[in-house]
Coordinates of C-alpha atoms and ligand atoms in Angstrom, one line a residue:
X449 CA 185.0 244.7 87.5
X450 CA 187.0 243.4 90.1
X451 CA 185.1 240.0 90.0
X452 CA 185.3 240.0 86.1
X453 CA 189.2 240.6 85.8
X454 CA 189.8 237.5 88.2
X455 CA 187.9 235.5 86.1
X456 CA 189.3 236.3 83.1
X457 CA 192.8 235.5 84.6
X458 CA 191.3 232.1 85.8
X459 CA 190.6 231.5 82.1
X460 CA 194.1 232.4 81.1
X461 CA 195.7 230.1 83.4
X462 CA 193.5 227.1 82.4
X463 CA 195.0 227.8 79.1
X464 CA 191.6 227.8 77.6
X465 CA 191.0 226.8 73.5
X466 CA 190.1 224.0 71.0
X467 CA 187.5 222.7 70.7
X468 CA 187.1 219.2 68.9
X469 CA 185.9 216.0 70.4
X470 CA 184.4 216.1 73.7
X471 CA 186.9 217.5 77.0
X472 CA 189.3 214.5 78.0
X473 CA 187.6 213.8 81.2
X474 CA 185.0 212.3 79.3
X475 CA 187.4 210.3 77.4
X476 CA 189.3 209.4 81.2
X477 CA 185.7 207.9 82.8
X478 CA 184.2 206.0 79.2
X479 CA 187.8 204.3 78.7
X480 CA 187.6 206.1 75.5
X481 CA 185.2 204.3 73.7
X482 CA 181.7 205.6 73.7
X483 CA 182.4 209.0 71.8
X484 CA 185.1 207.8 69.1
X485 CA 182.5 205.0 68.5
X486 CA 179.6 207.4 68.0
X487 CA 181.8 209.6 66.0
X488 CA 183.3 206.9 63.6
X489 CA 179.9 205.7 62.7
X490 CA 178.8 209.3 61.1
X491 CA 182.2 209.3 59.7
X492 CA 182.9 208.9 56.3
X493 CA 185.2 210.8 54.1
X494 CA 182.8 213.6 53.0
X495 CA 183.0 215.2 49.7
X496 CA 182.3 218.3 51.5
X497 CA 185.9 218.4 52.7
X498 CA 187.9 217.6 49.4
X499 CA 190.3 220.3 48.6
X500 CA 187.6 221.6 45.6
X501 CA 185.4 222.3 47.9
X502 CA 187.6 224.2 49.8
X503 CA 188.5 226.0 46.7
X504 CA 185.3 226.3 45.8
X505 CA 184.2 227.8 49.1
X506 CA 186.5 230.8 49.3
X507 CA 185.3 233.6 47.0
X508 CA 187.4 236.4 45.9
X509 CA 186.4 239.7 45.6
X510 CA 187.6 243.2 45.1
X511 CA 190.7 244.7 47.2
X512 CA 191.8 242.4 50.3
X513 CA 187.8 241.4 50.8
X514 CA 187.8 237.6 51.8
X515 CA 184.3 235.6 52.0
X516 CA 185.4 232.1 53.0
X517 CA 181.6 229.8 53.4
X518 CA 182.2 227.8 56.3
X519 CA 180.6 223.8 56.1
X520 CA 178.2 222.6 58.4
X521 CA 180.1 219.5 59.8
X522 CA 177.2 216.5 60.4
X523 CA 179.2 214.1 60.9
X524 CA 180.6 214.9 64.4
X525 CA 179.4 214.1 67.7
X526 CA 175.8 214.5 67.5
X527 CA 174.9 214.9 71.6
X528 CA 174.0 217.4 73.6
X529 CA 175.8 216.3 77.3
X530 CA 179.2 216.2 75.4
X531 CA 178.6 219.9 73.7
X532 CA 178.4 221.3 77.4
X533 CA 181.0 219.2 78.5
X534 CA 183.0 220.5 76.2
X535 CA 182.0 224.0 76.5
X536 CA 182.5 223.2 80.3
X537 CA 185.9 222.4 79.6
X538 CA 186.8 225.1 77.6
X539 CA 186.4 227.7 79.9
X540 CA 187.8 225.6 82.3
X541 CA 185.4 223.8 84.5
X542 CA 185.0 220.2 85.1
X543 CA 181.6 218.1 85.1
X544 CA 182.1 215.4 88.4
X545 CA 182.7 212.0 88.2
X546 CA 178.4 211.1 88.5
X547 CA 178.3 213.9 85.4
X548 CA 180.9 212.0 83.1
X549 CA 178.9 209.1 83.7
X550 CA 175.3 210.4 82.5
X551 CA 177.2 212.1 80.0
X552 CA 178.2 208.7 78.5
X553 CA 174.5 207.6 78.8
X554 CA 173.5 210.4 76.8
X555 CA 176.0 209.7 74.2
X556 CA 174.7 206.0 73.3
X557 CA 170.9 207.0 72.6
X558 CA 171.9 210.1 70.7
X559 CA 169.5 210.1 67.8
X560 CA 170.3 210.9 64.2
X561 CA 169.3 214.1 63.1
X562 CA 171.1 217.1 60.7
X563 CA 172.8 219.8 63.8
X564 CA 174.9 222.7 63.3
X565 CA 177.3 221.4 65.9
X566 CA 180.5 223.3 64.1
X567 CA 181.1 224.9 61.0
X568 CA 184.7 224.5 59.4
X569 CA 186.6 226.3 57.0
X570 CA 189.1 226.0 54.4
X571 CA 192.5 228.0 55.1
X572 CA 195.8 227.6 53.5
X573 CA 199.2 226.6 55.2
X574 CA 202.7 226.7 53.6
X575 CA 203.7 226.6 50.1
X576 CA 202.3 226.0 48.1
X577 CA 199.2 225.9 49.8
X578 CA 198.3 223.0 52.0
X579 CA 194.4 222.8 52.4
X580 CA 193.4 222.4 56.2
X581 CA 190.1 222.7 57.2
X582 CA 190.0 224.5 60.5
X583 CA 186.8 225.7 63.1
X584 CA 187.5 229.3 63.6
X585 CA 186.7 229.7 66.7
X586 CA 186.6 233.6 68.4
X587 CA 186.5 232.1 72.0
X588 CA 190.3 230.9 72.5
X589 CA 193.7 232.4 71.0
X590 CA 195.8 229.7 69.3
X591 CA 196.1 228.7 66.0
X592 CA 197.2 225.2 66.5
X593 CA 196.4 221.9 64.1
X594 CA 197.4 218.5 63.1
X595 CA 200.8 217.6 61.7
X596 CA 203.5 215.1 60.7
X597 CA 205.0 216.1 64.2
X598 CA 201.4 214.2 65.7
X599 CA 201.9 210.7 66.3
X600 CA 199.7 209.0 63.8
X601 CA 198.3 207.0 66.6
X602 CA 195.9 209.7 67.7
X603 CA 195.1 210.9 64.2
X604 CA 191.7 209.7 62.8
X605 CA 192.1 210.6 58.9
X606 CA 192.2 214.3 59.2
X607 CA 193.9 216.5 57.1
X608 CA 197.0 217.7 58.8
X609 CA 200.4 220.0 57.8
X610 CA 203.4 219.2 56.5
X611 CA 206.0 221.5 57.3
X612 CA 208.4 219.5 55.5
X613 CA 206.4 219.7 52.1
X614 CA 206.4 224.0 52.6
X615 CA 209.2 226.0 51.5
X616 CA 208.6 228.7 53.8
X617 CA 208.5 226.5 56.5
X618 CA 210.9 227.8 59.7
X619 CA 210.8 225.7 63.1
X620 CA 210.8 228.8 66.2
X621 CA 213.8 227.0 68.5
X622 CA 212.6 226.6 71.9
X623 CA 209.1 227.7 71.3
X624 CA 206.3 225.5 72.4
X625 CA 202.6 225.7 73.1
X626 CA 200.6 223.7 75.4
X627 CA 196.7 223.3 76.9
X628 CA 196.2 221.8 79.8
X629 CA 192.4 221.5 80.9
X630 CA 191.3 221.2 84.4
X631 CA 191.5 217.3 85.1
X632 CA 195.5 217.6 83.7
X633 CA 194.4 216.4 80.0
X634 CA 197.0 217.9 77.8
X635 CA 197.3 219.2 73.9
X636 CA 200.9 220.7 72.9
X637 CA 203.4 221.0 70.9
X638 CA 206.4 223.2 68.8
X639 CA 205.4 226.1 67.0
X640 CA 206.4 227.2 62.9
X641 CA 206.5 230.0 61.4
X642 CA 204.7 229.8 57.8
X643 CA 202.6 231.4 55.3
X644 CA 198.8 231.2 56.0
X645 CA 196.0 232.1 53.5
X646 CA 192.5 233.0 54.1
X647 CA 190.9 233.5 51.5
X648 CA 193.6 235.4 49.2
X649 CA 195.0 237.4 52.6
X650 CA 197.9 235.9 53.1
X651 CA 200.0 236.2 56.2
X652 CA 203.7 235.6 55.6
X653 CA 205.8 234.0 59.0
X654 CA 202.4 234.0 60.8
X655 CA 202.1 231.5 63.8
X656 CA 201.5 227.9 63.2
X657 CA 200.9 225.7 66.4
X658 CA 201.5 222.2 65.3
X659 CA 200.4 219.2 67.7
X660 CA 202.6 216.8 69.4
X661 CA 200.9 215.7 72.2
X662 CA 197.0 215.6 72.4
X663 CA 194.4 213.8 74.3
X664 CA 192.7 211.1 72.0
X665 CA 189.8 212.7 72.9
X666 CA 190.9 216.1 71.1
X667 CA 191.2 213.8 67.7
X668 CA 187.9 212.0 67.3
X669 CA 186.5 214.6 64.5
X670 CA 188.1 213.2 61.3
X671 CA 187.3 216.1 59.2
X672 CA 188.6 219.1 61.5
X673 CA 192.5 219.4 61.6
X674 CA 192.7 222.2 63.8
X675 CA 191.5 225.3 65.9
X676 CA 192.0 228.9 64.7
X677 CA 191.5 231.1 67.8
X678 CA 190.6 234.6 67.1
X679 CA 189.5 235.8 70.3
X680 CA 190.0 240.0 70.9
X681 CA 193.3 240.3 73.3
X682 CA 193.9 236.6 74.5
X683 CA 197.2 235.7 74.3
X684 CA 197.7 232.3 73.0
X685 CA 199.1 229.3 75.1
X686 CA 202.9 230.0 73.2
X687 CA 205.6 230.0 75.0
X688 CA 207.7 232.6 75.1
X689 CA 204.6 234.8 73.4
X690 CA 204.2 234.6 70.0
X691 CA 202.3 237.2 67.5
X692 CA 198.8 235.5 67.2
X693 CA 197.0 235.4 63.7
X694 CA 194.6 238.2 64.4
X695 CA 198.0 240.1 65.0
X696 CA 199.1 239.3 62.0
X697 CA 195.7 239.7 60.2
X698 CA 194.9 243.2 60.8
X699 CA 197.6 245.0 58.9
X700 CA 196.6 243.0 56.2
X701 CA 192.9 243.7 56.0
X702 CA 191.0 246.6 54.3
X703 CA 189.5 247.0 57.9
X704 CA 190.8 245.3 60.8
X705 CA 187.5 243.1 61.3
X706 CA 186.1 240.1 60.4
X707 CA 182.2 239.1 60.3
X708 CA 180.4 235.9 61.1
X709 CA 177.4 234.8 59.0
X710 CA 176.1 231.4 60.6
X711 CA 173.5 229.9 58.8
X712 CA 170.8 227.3 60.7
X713 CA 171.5 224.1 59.1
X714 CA 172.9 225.6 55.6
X715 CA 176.1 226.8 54.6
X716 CA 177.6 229.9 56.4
X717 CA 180.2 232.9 55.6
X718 CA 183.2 234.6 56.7
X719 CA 183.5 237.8 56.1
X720 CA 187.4 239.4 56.5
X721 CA 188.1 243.1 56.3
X722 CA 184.6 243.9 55.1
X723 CA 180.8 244.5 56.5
X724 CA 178.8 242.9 53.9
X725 CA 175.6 245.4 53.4
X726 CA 173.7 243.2 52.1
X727 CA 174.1 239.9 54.8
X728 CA 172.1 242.5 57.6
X729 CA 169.0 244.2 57.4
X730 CA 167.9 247.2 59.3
X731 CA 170.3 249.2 61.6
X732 CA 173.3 247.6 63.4
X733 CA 174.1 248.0 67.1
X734 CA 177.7 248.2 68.1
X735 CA 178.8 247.3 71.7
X736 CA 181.5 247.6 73.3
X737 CA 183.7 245.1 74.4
X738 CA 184.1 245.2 78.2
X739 CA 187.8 245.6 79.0
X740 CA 190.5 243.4 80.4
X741 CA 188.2 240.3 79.4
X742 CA 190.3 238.9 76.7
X743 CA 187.5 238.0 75.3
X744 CA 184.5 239.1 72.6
X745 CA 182.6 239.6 75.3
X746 CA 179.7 242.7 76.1
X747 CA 176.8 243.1 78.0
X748 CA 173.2 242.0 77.1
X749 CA 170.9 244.6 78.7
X750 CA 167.4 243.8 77.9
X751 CA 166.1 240.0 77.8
X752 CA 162.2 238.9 77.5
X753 CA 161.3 235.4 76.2
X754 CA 158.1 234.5 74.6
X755 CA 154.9 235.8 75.9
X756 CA 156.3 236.9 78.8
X757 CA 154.7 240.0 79.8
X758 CA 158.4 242.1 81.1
X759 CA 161.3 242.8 79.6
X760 CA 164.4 241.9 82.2
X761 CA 166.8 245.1 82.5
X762 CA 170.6 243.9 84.0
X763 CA 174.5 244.2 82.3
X764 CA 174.7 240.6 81.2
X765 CA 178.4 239.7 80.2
X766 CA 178.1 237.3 77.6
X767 CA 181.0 235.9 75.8
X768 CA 180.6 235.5 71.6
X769 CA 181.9 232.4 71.1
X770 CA 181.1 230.7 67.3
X771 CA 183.5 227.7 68.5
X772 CA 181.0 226.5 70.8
X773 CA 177.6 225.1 69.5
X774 CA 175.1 226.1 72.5
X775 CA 173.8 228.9 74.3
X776 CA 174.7 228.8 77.7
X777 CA 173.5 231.1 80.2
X778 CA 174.0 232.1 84.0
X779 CA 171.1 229.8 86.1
X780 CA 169.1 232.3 86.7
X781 CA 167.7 232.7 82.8
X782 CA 168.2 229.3 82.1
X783 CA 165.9 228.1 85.0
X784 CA 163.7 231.3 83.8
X785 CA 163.9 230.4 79.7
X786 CA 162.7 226.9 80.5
X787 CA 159.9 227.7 83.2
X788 CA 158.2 228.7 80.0
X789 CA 158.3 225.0 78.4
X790 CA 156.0 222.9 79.7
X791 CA 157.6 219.5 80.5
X792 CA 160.9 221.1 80.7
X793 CA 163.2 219.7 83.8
X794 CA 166.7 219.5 84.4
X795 CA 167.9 215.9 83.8
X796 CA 169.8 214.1 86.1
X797 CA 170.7 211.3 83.2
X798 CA 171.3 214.0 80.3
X799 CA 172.8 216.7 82.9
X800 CA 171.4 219.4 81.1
X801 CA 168.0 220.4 80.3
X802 CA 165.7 218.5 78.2
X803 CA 162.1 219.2 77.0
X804 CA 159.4 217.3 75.1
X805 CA 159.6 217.2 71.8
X806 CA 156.4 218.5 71.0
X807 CA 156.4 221.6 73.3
X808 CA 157.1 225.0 71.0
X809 CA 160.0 226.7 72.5
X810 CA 159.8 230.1 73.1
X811 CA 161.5 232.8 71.2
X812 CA 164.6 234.6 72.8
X813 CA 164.5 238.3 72.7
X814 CA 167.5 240.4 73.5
X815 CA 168.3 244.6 73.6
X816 CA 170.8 246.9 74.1
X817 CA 170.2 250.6 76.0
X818 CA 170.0 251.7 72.4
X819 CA 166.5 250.1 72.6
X820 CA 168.4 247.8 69.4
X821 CA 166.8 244.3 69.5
X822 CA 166.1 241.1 68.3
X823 CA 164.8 237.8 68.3
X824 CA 166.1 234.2 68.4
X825 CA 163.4 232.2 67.1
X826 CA 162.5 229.5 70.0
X827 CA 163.4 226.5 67.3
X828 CA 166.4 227.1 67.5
X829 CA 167.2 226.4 70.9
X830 CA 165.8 222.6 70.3
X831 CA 169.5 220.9 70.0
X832 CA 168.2 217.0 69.7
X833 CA 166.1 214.3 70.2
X834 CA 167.9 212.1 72.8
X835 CA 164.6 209.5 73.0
X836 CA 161.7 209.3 70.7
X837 CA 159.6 212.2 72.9
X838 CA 162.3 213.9 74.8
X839 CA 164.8 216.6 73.3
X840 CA 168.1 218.0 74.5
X841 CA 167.7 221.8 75.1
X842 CA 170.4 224.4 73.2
X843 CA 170.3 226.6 75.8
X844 CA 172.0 225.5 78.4
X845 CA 173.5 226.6 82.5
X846 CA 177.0 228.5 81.8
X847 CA 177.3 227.6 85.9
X848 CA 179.0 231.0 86.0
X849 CA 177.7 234.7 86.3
X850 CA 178.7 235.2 82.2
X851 CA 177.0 233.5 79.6
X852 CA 178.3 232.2 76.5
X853 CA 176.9 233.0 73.0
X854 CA 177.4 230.3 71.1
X855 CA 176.2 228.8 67.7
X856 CA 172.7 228.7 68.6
X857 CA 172.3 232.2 69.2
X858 CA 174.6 233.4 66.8
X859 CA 173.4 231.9 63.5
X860 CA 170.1 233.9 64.0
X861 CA 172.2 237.4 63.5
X862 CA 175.1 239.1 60.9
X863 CA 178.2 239.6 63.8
X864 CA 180.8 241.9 63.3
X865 CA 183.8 241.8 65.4
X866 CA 185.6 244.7 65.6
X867 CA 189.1 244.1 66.0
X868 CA 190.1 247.9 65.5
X869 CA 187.6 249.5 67.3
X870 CA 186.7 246.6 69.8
X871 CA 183.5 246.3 69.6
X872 CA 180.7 243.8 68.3
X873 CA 178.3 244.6 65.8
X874 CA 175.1 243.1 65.7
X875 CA 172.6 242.9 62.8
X876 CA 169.6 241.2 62.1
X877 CA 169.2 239.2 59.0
X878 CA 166.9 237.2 56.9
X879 CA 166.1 233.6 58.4
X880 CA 165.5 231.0 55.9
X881 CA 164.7 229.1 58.8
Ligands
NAG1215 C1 192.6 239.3 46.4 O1 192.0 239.1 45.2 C2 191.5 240.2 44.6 C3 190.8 239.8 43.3 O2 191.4 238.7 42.7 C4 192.6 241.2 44.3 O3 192.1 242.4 43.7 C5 193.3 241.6 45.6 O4 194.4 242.4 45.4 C6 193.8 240.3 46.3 N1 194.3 240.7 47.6 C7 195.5 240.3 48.1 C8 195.8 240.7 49.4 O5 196.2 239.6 47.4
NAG1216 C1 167.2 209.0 61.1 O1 167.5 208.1 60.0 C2 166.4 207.4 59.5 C3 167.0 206.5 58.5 O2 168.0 207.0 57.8 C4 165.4 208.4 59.0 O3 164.3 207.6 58.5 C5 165.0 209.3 60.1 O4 164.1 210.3 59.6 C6 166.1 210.0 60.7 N1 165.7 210.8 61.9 C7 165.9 212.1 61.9 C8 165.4 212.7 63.2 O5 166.5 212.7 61.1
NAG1217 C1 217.6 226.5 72.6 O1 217.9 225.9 73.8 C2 219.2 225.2 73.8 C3 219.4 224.5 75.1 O2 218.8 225.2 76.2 C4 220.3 226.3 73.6 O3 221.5 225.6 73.5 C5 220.0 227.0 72.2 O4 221.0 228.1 72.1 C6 218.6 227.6 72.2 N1 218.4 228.1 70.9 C7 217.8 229.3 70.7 C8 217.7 229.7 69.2 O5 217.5 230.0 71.6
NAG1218 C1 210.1 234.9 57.6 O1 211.1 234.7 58.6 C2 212.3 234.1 58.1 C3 213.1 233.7 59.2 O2 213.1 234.7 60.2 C4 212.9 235.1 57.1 O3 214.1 234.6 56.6 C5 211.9 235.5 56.0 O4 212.5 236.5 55.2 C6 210.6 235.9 56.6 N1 209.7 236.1 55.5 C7 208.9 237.1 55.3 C8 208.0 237.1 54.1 O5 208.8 238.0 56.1
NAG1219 C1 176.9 239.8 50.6 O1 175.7 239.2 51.0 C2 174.9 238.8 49.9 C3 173.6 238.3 50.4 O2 173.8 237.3 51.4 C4 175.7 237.7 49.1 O3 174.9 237.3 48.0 C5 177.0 238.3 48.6 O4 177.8 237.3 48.0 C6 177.8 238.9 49.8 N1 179.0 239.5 49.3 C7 180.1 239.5 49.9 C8 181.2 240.2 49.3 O5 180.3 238.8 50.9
NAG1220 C1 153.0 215.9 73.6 O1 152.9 214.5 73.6 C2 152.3 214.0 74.8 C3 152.3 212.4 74.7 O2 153.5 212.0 74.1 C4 150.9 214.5 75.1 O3 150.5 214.0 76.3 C5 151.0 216.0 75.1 O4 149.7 216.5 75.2 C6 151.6 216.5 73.8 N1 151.8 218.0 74.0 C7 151.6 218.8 73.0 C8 151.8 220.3 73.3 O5 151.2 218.4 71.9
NAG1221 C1 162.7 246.9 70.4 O1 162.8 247.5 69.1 C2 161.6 248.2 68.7 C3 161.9 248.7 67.3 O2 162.4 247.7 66.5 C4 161.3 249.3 69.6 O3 160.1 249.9 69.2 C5 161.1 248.7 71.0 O4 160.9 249.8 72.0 C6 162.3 247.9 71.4 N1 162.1 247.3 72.7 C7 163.0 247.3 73.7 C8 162.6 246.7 75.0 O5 164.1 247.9 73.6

């Protein structure tokens, strides 16, 4: 407990959130050019991202029940080194000098191929409405995006917020926000107060970070304009403290919870205020978050992978984190998940681990005390092809004694977090594939 509360403050004061591009110390040792490259040439203006889709993708139902579909965003960085950079990043670690390096290899033979790298959705700001398409993302606290307050220098065609064009605009005086990741890279700015819609829920005077000053490495996704953090208990970078949209969110909602649906290479949902019966199927396991982590974070008690013959007993803190794409686990089950791949290795060029492309990955299988558990089919956990026979792996080293449940894992399973009752529900659900 002791250990776990200090890292949770270490978090804190890294300032941890976002989540676009790839961490700026990538950007400081490829003078900037390798991932905006990669990234412009997937990047055209996508019909996906037009304001009818976003209407399109936000279903009303009865009583304050929101289902906003979230959209698969192909067109960002496509590699595997830069996805646990960033995750590195985020919760505030650094890859060395030799790392950024490989890390830039890997980036130039990234192959095409369709991932569910992040899912975006459509949410309102202002009014009337201005359409922003933002990664909701339950592993950092700020909402913060694009605006006409970011130098159009670092923008890149994304959608951003005009507090000018809102009517219920209101500048906070001598409010600011700011991130600062661990080699001093920097994203910041003022702070608004302004009506924000998901769905129909609509939060009046909720808090809008808008971006000043941001690491050109934070704008290379032209389609995202912003983060919306809506992680249990972590205050966001605002200074002084301001309310943070899950704050303002719960007295709103029928129940004060919102579910993720991620879907493996399809269209996802979000569910606000409701558990949607039909999106699970058998019983649902709810776990407790463990306190003072600031996080969605619980305990994984059982693990077995493929044909193993045991089933591994230990309180695993894992974080549940759908703003970042991997699974990333403490060294000892990552070196154990991959002993089972034959060919498998960790890669001194790719700084992760990569497997052949031919091998069948073993399925992940994960309990509870309950004796609740389920599978994460072994496919999933095949992340790229970086050559023509080698593939980057999508479970990755977290380098710390917590892991971090990211895309990967949670697409395979109907989440429930539980702002009320702080807990996470998990369900399983039908795979289409
Ligand atoms: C959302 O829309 C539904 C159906 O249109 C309506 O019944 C409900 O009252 C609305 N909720 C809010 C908070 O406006
Ligand atoms: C990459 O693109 C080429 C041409 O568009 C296509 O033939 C090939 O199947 C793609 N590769 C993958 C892995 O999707
Ligand atoms: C903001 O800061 C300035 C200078 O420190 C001060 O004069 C002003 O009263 C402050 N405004 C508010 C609303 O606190
Ligand atoms: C939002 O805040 C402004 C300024 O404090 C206030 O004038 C306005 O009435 C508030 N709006 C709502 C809907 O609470
Ligand atoms: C509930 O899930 C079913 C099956 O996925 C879906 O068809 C339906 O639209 C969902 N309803 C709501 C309110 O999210
Ligand atoms: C994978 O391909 C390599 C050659 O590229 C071959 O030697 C190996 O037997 C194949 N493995 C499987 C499991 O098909
Ligand atoms: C996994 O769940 C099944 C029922 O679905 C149960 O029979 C089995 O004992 C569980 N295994 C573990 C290790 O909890």
């Amino acid at each position: 407990m002791v250990r776990l509360a200090s890292w949770a403050l270490l978090l804190c004061a890294d300032a941890v959130v976002a989540r676009p591009g790839a961490p700026s110390n990538l950007h400081r040792n490829s003078p900037g050019h390798a991932i905006p490259r990669l990234v412009h040439s997937h990047a055209s203006p996508s019909p996906f991202f037009s304001d009818a889709a976003a209407h399109r993708s936000v279903k009303r139902f009865d009583g304050n029940k929101v289902r906003i579909e979230n959209v698969r965003n192909e067109g960002f960085r496509h590699n595997g080194p830069a996805e646990l950079a960033w995750a590195y990043s985020k919760y505030g670690k650094t890859l060395d000098r030799h790392a950024n390096n490989r890390v830039s290899t890997g980036l130039v033979s990234a192959v095409n191929q369709s991932y569910d790298r992040e899912y975006l959705s459509p949410v309102l700001l202002g009014t009337p409405g201005q359409v922003c398409w933002l990664d909701i993302d339950t592993g950092s606290g700020d909402l913060w995006l694009f605006s006409t307050d970011t130098p159009r220098f670092y923008l890149d065609g994304q959608q951003i917020y005009h507090p000018d064009k809102s009517e219920t605009a209101h500048r906070v005086a001598n409010a600011s926000w700011s991130i600062t990741y661990g080699d001093g890279s920097y994203a910041g700015g003022g702070i608004y107060r302004d009506t924000v819609s998901i769905g129909n829920i609509t939060m009046f005077n909720a808090t809008v970070e808008s971006a000043t000053a941001v690491s050109r490495s934070l704008t290379t996704d032209p389609v995202m304009s912003g983060i919306l953090g809506l992680a249990l208990d972590h205050p966001s970078t605002t200074y002084p403290q301001q309310q943070t949209l899950l704050q303002s969110m719960g007295p709103m909602l029928d129940m004060n919870l919102f579910a993720a649906d991620l879907k493996y290479q399809d269209v996802g949902a979000y569910h606000f205020g409701y558990v949607n019966d039909s999106s699970y199927t058998g019983a649902m396991t709810w776990q407790p978050v463990l306190p003072r982590s600031g996080f969605w974070e619980i305990y994984l008690q059982s693990i077995h992978i493929g044909g193993d013959k045991v089933w591994r007993m230990h309180n695993w803190p894992m974080v549940a984190d759908t703003g970042t794409t991997l699974l990333l686990l403490p060294t000892d089950l990552v070196e154990l998940y991959w002993s089972f791949v034959p060919g498998a290795y960790m890669s001194e060029v790719y700084y992760g681990y990569v497997f052949p492309c031919n091998a069948t990955l073993p399925a992940f299988d994960f309990g509870f005390s309950d004796r609740w558990n389920a599978t994460i089919p072994g496919h999933y956990f095949n992340f790229e092809a970086i050559t023509d026979t080698e593939c980057y792996g999508g479970i990755q080293d977290s380098m710390e004694p917590f892991g971090i449940l990211g895309d990967a894992f949670l697409k395979a399973l109907y989440v429930v977090f539980d702002v009320e009752n702080k807990r996470i529900g998990l369900a399983k659900k039908k795979l289409l594939a």
